[in-house]
Amino acid sequence: MPKAESSVFARWRASGARLIQRHPVARYLTLKVGRAVFVIWATFTATFVLLYVFPADPVDLLVDPAAVGQVRGELREQLAATYGFDKPPLEQYLDRLGHALTGDFGNSVTSGKPVGHAIAETLPHTLVLAALALGAALLIAFALAVGATATRRPWLRNFLTSLPSAAVSIPSFMVAILLLQVFAFTFGWFPAFGDQGWRTMVLPVATLALPVSGPIAQLLIRSFEAELGASYIATSRAKGATRTRILTGDVFRNASLPALTIAGIVFGNLIAGSVITETVFSRQGVGRLTQTAISSLDVPLVQGVVVLVAAAFAAINLAVDLLYPLLDPRIRVSLAQGSAPAGASA
Amino acid sequence: MTEPTNEPANSIEQARPKRTKLWVALALVLVLAAGGGVYWALRPSADEDKTASDKVEGASGPVTGGTFKFGVFMSHSTPDPQAGGGYTDAIIGNNVTDKLTWQDPDSGEITPWLAESWEFNEDITEYTFKLRQDVTFSDGTPFNAEVVKANFDQYVLGDPALDIDPNGAPYFPGYLGTEVVDEFTVKVSFDRPSAGFLQGSSFTANYQPGFLALATLAKSAEERTDPKNVIGTGPFVYEEWIENVRTVVVKRPDYNWAPPALERQGAAYLDKIVFNILPEGSVRTGALRSGEVDAILDVTTTDEGPLAADGFEIVARQASGSTYYLNLFPGAFPTDDINVRRAIQLGWNRESLRKTALSDSYTDGTSAVGDTVNGWVDYSGDGPLRYDPEEAKRLLEESGWEEGPDGIRVKDGQRLEIKHFGVQNVVPVKAALESIQLDLADIGIDFQINVLAGPDFSAAMQKGASEYNALSLNRSRNDIAVLNTLYNPTIDNGAYIDQGFEGHDDLVASLSKLEQTLDPAERTKYAKAAQDLLIEEYALVVALFNPSQVIAQAPYVHDILFDAQARNHFRNTWLETR
């Protein structure tokens, strides 16, 4: 009986392997999905391990640092038992991993709220902020790139092409404070904090959009220039197309494609920027949640947030990997021929 | 990625229509997500239009009504005041819950509040409290002996089934239990003399013993994150708690059991208080200037002057308790040499520290406790906490510390290095330490500052004298017994004293006496003895400055009360009609 079972298993495995081997698309999918799952698991494991090599005993982090000396003996054991810190690390790991698979990351140490709820409550606020900021950043980036490419004055082009690096290198924190000083405290046009009404969104969206627009604009300017120099443009021009027609009809489309590849970077900028933006503007959101969780080392909350961010990163990269063959015929061709899809993971 | 395209033209042609569809689909998804999200974020809050102030007219004197907007630095970590470890937690807790006793902020005397009277046995291990009989929780249930017992038991022992930590255990050391004597009488017992408990029953700072209704005590930590589940007897009632953003409390109209020591009884003047969490200092200041908030806490020292000059009122009070101390560890090299410890006490200038790090809201450190704590003794002037660099140098030379090549003294090839650790918990910490560092370098001591973040600080607390020589911190608790908690080697052991230290037994005996009597004259005597040992005899404590809590308020804000631990109460606060 066991023999039969194992042979069924072996046959199943062999057919799976054949499928993956014979169908490059299946192989591609397995590879990419597997990579995404691995990244999420590795993040979870890394945060867990870090908490164990961390300098502080997790029990100490539960109490007022000044009163740590008084937490000893039975009291210490009671606290450790409440949070499961008394079990062997491997058992704790498997236990937490099992719960995490069902979406349960435990309760926040400082508030007692389940980590899932804390994230679910704040995530929509961050998504709105990030979506609006991304929209604003795309507008800024396209405007810059089109302006820099379309202009025939070298000084203006130089000026416009230098703006993205400036946007990237000014710290969000400073942008936030500057915007606040001018538009909230001096002119009083927009409130400095709060989450009621569209006016409270303006300054945070501007703060977050600026650093995000930088890399997008840089990439667009570079690919606009490259595409403008391409031979098909010469053909278009020879056929009598105007400069505007070439920019919007040919360059715009072809140059947008590489922008997808920096989706991960953009997302990273949005996350990092949201921590600062939400903290300075005192907004509810995952960024602010992260900031307080880390500063108080609220272990379960930190782990929940980190895994969420890793999962989002993995999902975005996966989406890009899966979208790319659909958008770029070269990769589709190489996939169909069964050779390695070179361009996709660049 | 940007290599020229040399595919057959038809493949591009084929790809195009699909690409357009995809872009359209992507854009649609984005727009939908953003639209839904915008609606979700901007959905009107239920009482938005009620926030406009509807104050009652009044020519002069307190005005009833209005919404008070307060900007604070720290987050309000949980609505449960017994579980909140931060400054904001304490302030909000003080306005939604009451305590057994009230400590007079000026005299330090413990006066009645929810307890009308009390007595204790000879060795101060048992306290019997007679409770007020007219007090109710905001859910209508009565405050009585059963409630006190349930609160104290859960406060000290925790409740693992409800995920409630033993938050009060460090504050009521030796707690044995509470006995219900009759409906309005309780007896609280300890396994050791606990003179400090009387003040502990009035405690208004972190993890405070504010009374919660039985319904709240039956709720889990998770359920208590719904502010409506946290029910107290205080002058305000929770309305909203948005973690890290704001907390809203509203007036309880039938509140009528304020501490008798306070002149005015009755309900609050304000209708509503909004605590806005504003972590960034310049945002707090800017929000006050632009009128978005009426007052702010945690004013940065550099903003105090300009705000005052612009007509804002700066009010401050010492966070009574220990001074902001620098403890020197006698179990570590080179602070095991008493001459080194004395040289650190003498070797820096209080005036420079005051000029570079403090504002007028702070005072000099003159002993192990602040000058607002009963039993305080002054060691400045000609005492051991004076500035005397010549004497400091003489002491170091006497111990064989000779000037080294880089100006730092050396003995047997070892440099005179002091490794400090601390945490940035009040505004002037870092600047104060840097001022001392400069002065100590002049007499040949290399004072190394390590201001650590929360988790690293907790780790350093565990390492203590094995890695460091000095610890800077403070403890708000307006009772001389705070010294016992802080320095007794059997309790917190803040100077990391080991059994081998010559003063070990001396200190244990002297500090323990602070818990053994509530007779004012006796306590004063023991207080002096303990401070003499800590400052003069063993030179374990250097007093840096007395920490303060500083508020800047608009001129129309009146009567924010600072209690004995410098936490705020808003029952008497009112806003002038503007």
mmCIF file of N, CA and C in Angstrom, chain A residues 191-196 200 279-284 288, chain B residues 51 67-76 88 91-92 240-249 272-280 283-285 287-288 291-298 570:
data_model
loop_
_atom_site.group_PDB
_atom_site.id
_atom_site.type_symbol
_atom_site.label_atom_id
_atom_site.label_comp_id
_atom_site.label_asym_id
_atom_site.label_seq_id
_atom_site.Cartn_x
_atom_site.Cartn_y
_atom_site.Cartn_z
ATOM 1 N N PRO A 191 -5.015 72.927 6.400
ATOM 2 C CA PRO A 191 -4.750 72.557 7.789
ATOM 3 C C PRO A 191 -3.437 71.780 7.917
ATOM 4 N N ALA A 192 -2.819 71.870 9.091
ATOM 5 C CA ALA A 192 -1.532 71.214 9.300
ATOM 6 C C ALA A 192 -1.701 69.735 9.611
ATOM 7 N N PHE A 193 -2.860 69.360 10.107
ATOM 8 C CA PHE A 193 -3.068 67.940 10.428
ATOM 9 C C PHE A 193 -4.560 67.651 10.328
ATOM 10 N N GLY A 194 -4.922 66.415 10.599
ATOM 11 C CA GLY A 194 -6.331 66.041 10.547
ATOM 12 C C GLY A 194 -6.612 65.178 9.338
ATOM 13 N N ASP A 195 -7.800 64.574 9.317
ATOM 14 C CA ASP A 195 -8.128 63.682 8.211
ATOM 15 C C ASP A 195 -9.569 63.904 7.746
ATOM 16 N N GLN A 196 -10.085 65.104 7.986
ATOM 17 C CA GLN A 196 -11.450 65.368 7.560
ATOM 18 C C GLN A 196 -11.470 66.415 6.456
ATOM 19 N N THR A 200 -7.286 68.599 3.915
ATOM 20 C CA THR A 200 -6.238 67.980 4.729
ATOM 21 C C THR A 200 -5.358 67.051 3.890
ATOM 22 N N THR A 279 3.591 60.715 9.738
ATOM 23 C CA THR A 279 4.036 61.122 11.069
ATOM 24 C C THR A 279 4.000 62.646 11.206
ATOM 25 N N VAL A 280 4.575 63.337 10.225
ATOM 26 C CA VAL A 280 4.637 64.798 10.320
ATOM 27 C C VAL A 280 3.223 65.402 10.290
ATOM 28 N N PHE A 281 2.361 64.876 9.410
ATOM 29 C CA PHE A 281 1.016 65.439 9.292
ATOM 30 C C PHE A 281 0.026 64.780 10.254
ATOM 31 N N SER A 282 0.556 63.946 11.149
ATOM 32 C CA SER A 282 -0.274 63.288 12.158
ATOM 33 C C SER A 282 -1.494 62.618 11.530
ATOM 34 N N ARG A 283 -1.239 61.790 10.540
ATOM 35 C CA ARG A 283 -2.328 61.098 9.850
ATOM 36 C C ARG A 283 -2.396 59.648 10.294
ATOM 37 N N GLN A 284 -3.588 59.112 10.207
ATOM 38 C CA GLN A 284 -3.764 57.697 10.446
ATOM 39 C C GLN A 284 -3.237 56.959 9.217
ATOM 40 N N ARG A 288 2.486 55.588 9.781
ATOM 41 C CA ARG A 288 2.523 56.055 11.165
ATOM 42 C C ARG A 288 2.505 54.862 12.120
ATOM 43 N N THR B 51 -18.794 70.294 16.078
ATOM 44 C CA THR B 51 -17.553 70.736 16.699
ATOM 45 C C THR B 51 -17.429 72.260 16.775
ATOM 46 N N THR B 67 -14.998 73.537 22.907
ATOM 47 C CA THR B 67 -14.117 72.397 22.646
ATOM 48 C C THR B 67 -12.685 72.870 22.786
ATOM 49 N N PHE B 68 -11.925 72.154 23.596
ATOM 50 C CA PHE B 68 -10.533 72.502 23.840
ATOM 51 C C PHE B 68 -9.659 71.568 23.013
ATOM 52 N N LYS B 69 -8.811 72.164 22.158
ATOM 53 C CA LYS B 69 -7.935 71.348 21.311
ATOM 54 C C LYS B 69 -6.511 71.414 21.840
ATOM 55 N N PHE B 70 -5.968 70.246 22.165
ATOM 56 C CA PHE B 70 -4.679 70.162 22.844
ATOM 57 C C PHE B 70 -3.732 69.350 21.968
ATOM 58 N N GLY B 71 -2.547 69.889 21.700
ATOM 59 C CA GLY B 71 -1.558 69.173 20.892
ATOM 60 C C GLY B 71 -0.513 68.528 21.789
ATOM 61 N N VAL B 72 -0.328 67.220 21.648
ATOM 62 C CA VAL B 72 0.641 66.509 22.483
ATOM 63 C C VAL B 72 1.604 65.717 21.607
ATOM 64 N N PHE B 73 2.735 65.367 22.183
ATOM 65 C CA PHE B 73 3.811 64.703 21.456
ATOM 66 C C PHE B 73 3.610 63.188 21.375
ATOM 67 N N MET B 74 3.382 62.575 22.520
ATOM 68 C CA MET B 74 3.367 61.113 22.548
ATOM 69 C C MET B 74 2.013 60.553 22.153
ATOM 70 N N SER B 75 2.034 59.337 21.629
ATOM 71 C CA SER B 75 0.797 58.658 21.273
ATOM 72 C C SER B 75 0.017 58.274 22.519
ATOM 73 N N HIS B 76 -1.287 58.129 22.329
ATOM 74 C CA HIS B 76 -2.132 57.593 23.391
ATOM 75 C C HIS B 76 -2.239 56.105 23.087
ATOM 76 N N THR B 88 0.992 60.963 27.542
ATOM 77 C CA THR B 88 -0.363 61.224 27.056
ATOM 78 C C THR B 88 -1.364 60.258 27.694
ATOM 79 N N ILE B 91 -2.185 61.630 31.139
ATOM 80 C CA ILE B 91 -3.036 62.820 31.163
ATOM 81 C C ILE B 91 -4.482 62.454 30.863
ATOM 82 N N ILE B 92 -4.698 61.662 29.831
ATOM 83 C CA ILE B 92 -6.065 61.308 29.470
ATOM 84 C C ILE B 92 -6.670 60.438 30.570
ATOM 85 N N GLU B 240 -13.975 59.040 21.459
ATOM 86 C CA GLU B 240 -13.277 58.511 20.285
ATOM 87 C C GLU B 240 -11.810 58.282 20.625
ATOM 88 N N TRP B 241 -11.253 57.219 20.086
ATOM 89 C CA TRP B 241 -9.811 56.964 20.207
ATOM 90 C C TRP B 241 -9.324 56.474 18.870
ATOM 91 N N ILE B 242 -8.549 57.300 18.168
ATOM 92 C CA ILE B 242 -7.948 56.862 16.911
ATOM 93 C C ILE B 242 -6.462 56.791 17.176
ATOM 94 N N GLU B 243 -5.965 55.562 17.180
ATOM 95 C CA GLU B 243 -4.583 55.324 17.564
ATOM 96 C C GLU B 243 -3.649 56.240 16.778
ATOM 97 N N ASN B 244 -2.734 56.869 17.479
ATOM 98 C CA ASN B 244 -1.690 57.724 16.895
ATOM 99 C C ASN B 244 -2.212 59.021 16.280
ATOM 100 N N VAL B 245 -3.513 59.256 16.288
ATOM 101 C CA VAL B 245 -4.033 60.458 15.651
ATOM 102 C C VAL B 245 -4.717 61.377 16.659
ATOM 103 N N ARG B 246 -5.806 60.917 17.282
ATOM 104 C CA ARG B 246 -6.454 61.770 18.269
ATOM 105 C C ARG B 246 -7.325 60.954 19.212
ATOM 106 N N THR B 247 -7.601 61.571 20.359
ATOM 107 C CA THR B 247 -8.528 61.017 21.330
ATOM 108 C C THR B 247 -9.494 62.135 21.678
ATOM 109 N N VAL B 248 -10.779 61.797 21.743
ATOM 110 C CA VAL B 248 -11.785 62.799 22.087
ATOM 111 C C VAL B 248 -12.520 62.351 23.344
ATOM 112 N N VAL B 249 -12.619 63.249 24.316
ATOM 113 C CA VAL B 249 -13.408 62.960 25.511
ATOM 114 C C VAL B 249 -14.458 64.059 25.656
ATOM 115 N N LYS B 272 -15.937 69.432 25.594
ATOM 116 C CA LYS B 272 -15.214 68.408 24.852
ATOM 117 C C LYS B 272 -13.735 68.746 24.821
ATOM 118 N N ILE B 273 -12.898 67.712 24.853
ATOM 119 C CA ILE B 273 -11.456 67.920 24.661
ATOM 120 C C ILE B 273 -10.992 67.022 23.524
ATOM 121 N N VAL B 274 -10.240 67.607 22.594
ATOM 122 C CA VAL B 274 -9.644 66.810 21.523
ATOM 123 C C VAL B 274 -8.136 66.815 21.755
ATOM 124 N N PHE B 275 -7.584 65.632 21.998
ATOM 125 C CA PHE B 275 -6.137 65.503 22.136
ATOM 126 C C PHE B 275 -5.584 65.120 20.773
ATOM 127 N N ASN B 276 -4.851 66.033 20.144
ATOM 128 C CA ASN B 276 -4.256 65.735 18.842
ATOM 129 C C ASN B 276 -2.820 65.276 19.043
ATOM 130 N N ILE B 277 -2.494 64.123 18.493
ATOM 131 C CA ILE B 277 -1.123 63.627 18.614
ATOM 132 C C ILE B 277 -0.298 64.262 17.496
ATOM 133 N N LEU B 278 0.628 65.150 17.876
ATOM 134 C CA LEU B 278 1.464 65.841 16.890
ATOM 135 C C LEU B 278 2.928 65.562 17.226
ATOM 136 N N PRO B 279 3.493 64.513 16.639
ATOM 137 C CA PRO B 279 4.825 64.075 17.060
ATOM 138 C C PRO B 279 5.941 65.069 16.717
ATOM 139 N N GLU B 280 5.703 65.950 15.746
ATOM 140 C CA GLU B 280 6.778 66.822 15.284
ATOM 141 C C GLU B 280 6.706 68.176 15.998
ATOM 142 N N VAL B 283 5.575 71.282 14.161
ATOM 143 C CA VAL B 283 4.160 71.220 13.815
ATOM 144 C C VAL B 283 3.312 71.625 15.029
ATOM 145 N N ARG B 284 3.725 71.177 16.223
ATOM 146 C CA ARG B 284 2.981 71.578 17.423
ATOM 147 C C ARG B 284 3.003 73.099 17.563
ATOM 148 N N THR B 285 4.208 73.671 17.450
ATOM 149 C CA THR B 285 4.341 75.112 17.596
ATOM 150 C C THR B 285 3.556 75.850 16.515
ATOM 151 N N ALA B 287 0.994 74.770 14.757
ATOM 152 C CA ALA B 287 -0.445 74.576 14.919
ATOM 153 C C ALA B 287 -0.998 75.497 16.006
ATOM 154 N N LEU B 288 -0.199 75.733 17.046
ATOM 155 C CA LEU B 288 -0.628 76.662 18.092
ATOM 156 C C LEU B 288 -0.696 78.084 17.541
ATOM 157 N N GLY B 291 -3.593 78.694 15.300
ATOM 158 C CA GLY B 291 -4.902 78.553 15.927
ATOM 159 C C GLY B 291 -5.569 77.205 15.705
ATOM 160 N N GLU B 292 -4.829 76.233 15.145
ATOM 161 C CA GLU B 292 -5.435 74.915 14.953
ATOM 162 C C GLU B 292 -5.573 74.163 16.266
ATOM 163 N N VAL B 293 -4.733 74.477 17.238
ATOM 164 C CA VAL B 293 -4.914 73.955 18.588
ATOM 165 C C VAL B 293 -4.879 75.125 19.567
ATOM 166 N N ASP B 294 -5.449 74.919 20.764
ATOM 167 C CA ASP B 294 -5.520 75.993 21.755
ATOM 168 C C ASP B 294 -4.321 75.982 22.689
ATOM 169 N N ALA B 295 -3.680 74.814 22.824
ATOM 170 C CA ALA B 295 -2.522 74.706 23.702
ATOM 171 C C ALA B 295 -1.712 73.497 23.273
ATOM 172 N N ILE B 296 -0.416 73.510 23.599
ATOM 173 C CA ILE B 296 0.427 72.355 23.288
ATOM 174 C C ILE B 296 1.258 71.977 24.502
ATOM 175 N N LEU B 297 1.579 70.709 24.560
ATOM 176 C CA LEU B 297 2.448 70.192 25.607
ATOM 177 C C LEU B 297 3.782 69.861 24.950
ATOM 178 N N ASP B 298 4.833 69.659 25.761
ATOM 179 C CA ASP B 298 6.149 69.315 25.236
ATOM 180 C C ASP B 298 6.645 70.418 24.306
ATOM 181 N N PHE B 570 -8.284 68.794 33.406
ATOM 182 C CA PHE B 570 -8.973 69.850 32.652
ATOM 183 C C PHE B 570 -10.375 70.169 33.160
#
